[in-house]
Amino acid sequence: MTRIHQNVDEMLVRLTEEAQGEMELIRALGDAIRRVDEQLLREVRNVTIQHEMRREAIVGELQTLATRLCALPARNAARATVAAIDQQRPYEHPEVENTAGGADWREAAQNINDDFEFTFQEPRH
């Protein structure tokens, strides 16, 4: 029985040593994961800071552009409108008569048909 006790004691020692070795490996793995997490967090924060800096630069450029656009000399819109009005002529249709009683819609419809027939040289259905 002494031999069995020795074998059991040796197995317990080896089991304890292996358990301690595995615990050291688990701690090392935990430390490595923690370091990688911290590195990832630093990189994410770095990317965030760079993004904010680019965004601030873009917003600054847009504000500068808006300021420049508002600082442009205004076009003289009133003068351009007056010039355009002077160039327009009122539309005068020689066939239209201004009657006080209004126009007959049947006659207007027939005039449209007549215009189509004259333009396309064929009767309209």
C-alpha positions as CSV (number, residue, x, y, z in Angstrom):
1,M,0.0,0.0,0.0
2,T,2.9,2.2,0.5
3,R,3.5,2.2,-3.2
4,I,-0.1,3.2,-3.9
5,H,0.2,6.1,-1.4
6,Q,3.4,7.2,-3.1
7,N,1.8,7.1,-6.5
8,V,-1.2,9.0,-5.2
9,D,1.1,11.6,-3.5
10,E,3.1,12.0,-6.8
11,M,-0.1,12.4,-8.8
12,L,-1.4,15.0,-6.3
13,V,2.0,16.9,-6.6
14,R,1.9,16.7,-10.4
15,L,-1.8,17.7,-10.4
16,T,-1.0,20.7,-8.2
17,E,2.0,21.8,-10.3
18,E,-0.1,21.5,-13.5
19,A,-3.0,23.4,-11.9
20,Q,-0.5,26.2,-10.8
21,G,1.0,26.2,-14.4
22,E,-2.5,26.5,-15.9
23,M,-3.4,29.3,-13.5
24,E,-0.2,31.2,-14.5
25,L,-1.2,30.7,-18.2
26,I,-4.7,32.0,-17.4
27,R,-3.3,35.0,-15.6
28,A,-0.9,35.7,-18.5
29,L,-3.8,35.4,-21.0
30,G,-5.9,37.7,-18.9
31,D,-3.1,40.2,-18.7
32,A,-2.6,40.0,-22.5
33,I,-6.3,40.5,-23.1
34,R,-6.3,43.5,-20.8
35,R,-3.3,45.0,-22.6
36,V,-4.9,44.5,-26.0
37,D,-8.2,46.0,-24.7
38,E,-6.3,49.1,-23.4
39,Q,-4.4,49.4,-26.7
40,L,-7.7,49.2,-28.6
41,L,-9.3,51.8,-26.3
42,R,-6.4,54.1,-26.9
43,E,-6.6,53.7,-30.6
44,V,-10.4,54.2,-30.6
45,R,-9.9,57.4,-28.6
46,N,-7.1,58.5,-31.0
47,V,-9.4,57.9,-34.0
48,T,-12.2,59.8,-32.2
49,I,-9.9,62.8,-31.5
50,Q,-8.7,62.8,-35.1
51,H,-12.3,62.7,-36.4
52,E,-13.3,65.6,-34.1
53,M,-10.3,67.6,-35.3
54,R,-11.2,66.9,-39.0
55,R,-14.9,67.7,-38.3
56,E,-13.9,71.0,-36.6
57,A,-11.6,71.9,-39.5
58,I,-14.5,71.2,-42.0
59,V,-16.9,73.2,-40.0
60,G,-14.4,76.0,-39.9
61,E,-14.0,75.9,-43.6
62,L,-17.8,75.9,-44.1
63,Q,-18.1,78.9,-41.8
64,T,-15.4,80.7,-43.7
65,L,-17.1,79.9,-47.0
66,A,-20.4,81.1,-45.7
67,T,-18.8,84.3,-44.5
68,R,-17.2,84.9,-47.9
69,L,-20.5,84.2,-49.7
70,C,-22.3,86.7,-47.5
71,A,-19.5,89.2,-48.1
72,L,-19.8,89.1,-51.9
73,P,-21.1,92.3,-53.4
74,A,-24.8,92.0,-54.0
75,R,-25.9,92.0,-57.6
76,N,-28.1,95.0,-58.4
77,A,-31.3,93.0,-58.7
78,A,-33.5,96.0,-59.1
79,R,-31.6,97.3,-62.1
80,A,-31.6,93.9,-63.7
81,T,-35.4,93.6,-63.2
82,V,-36.1,97.0,-64.6
83,A,-33.9,96.2,-67.7
84,A,-35.8,92.9,-68.2
85,I,-39.2,94.7,-67.9
86,D,-38.1,97.3,-70.4
87,Q,-37.3,94.6,-72.9
88,Q,-40.6,92.7,-72.6
89,R,-43.4,93.6,-74.9
90,P,-47.0,92.8,-74.0
91,Y,-48.4,89.8,-76.0
92,E,-50.9,90.9,-78.5
93,H,-53.0,88.4,-80.4
94,P,-54.7,90.1,-83.3
95,E,-57.5,87.6,-83.5
96,V,-58.6,87.9,-79.8
97,E,-61.3,90.4,-79.2
98,N,-62.0,91.7,-75.7
99,T,-65.7,91.4,-75.2
100,A,-67.3,92.6,-72.1
101,G,-69.7,89.6,-72.0
102,G,-67.0,87.0,-72.1
103,A,-66.1,84.4,-74.7
104,D,-68.0,81.4,-75.9
105,W,-66.1,78.2,-74.9
106,R,-67.6,76.3,-77.9
107,E,-66.1,78.8,-80.3
108,A,-62.7,78.6,-78.5
109,A,-62.8,74.8,-78.8
110,Q,-63.6,75.0,-82.5
111,N,-60.7,77.5,-82.9
112,I,-58.3,75.0,-81.3
113,N,-59.5,72.3,-83.7
114,D,-59.1,74.6,-86.6
115,D,-55.5,75.5,-85.5
116,F,-54.6,71.8,-85.2
117,E,-56.0,71.0,-88.7
118,F,-54.1,74.0,-90.2
119,T,-50.8,73.1,-88.4
120,F,-50.8,69.4,-89.1
121,Q,-52.8,69.5,-92.4
122,E,-55.1,66.7,-91.3
123,P,-58.4,66.6,-89.4
124,R,-58.1,65.8,-85.7
125,H,-60.4,63.1,-84.3
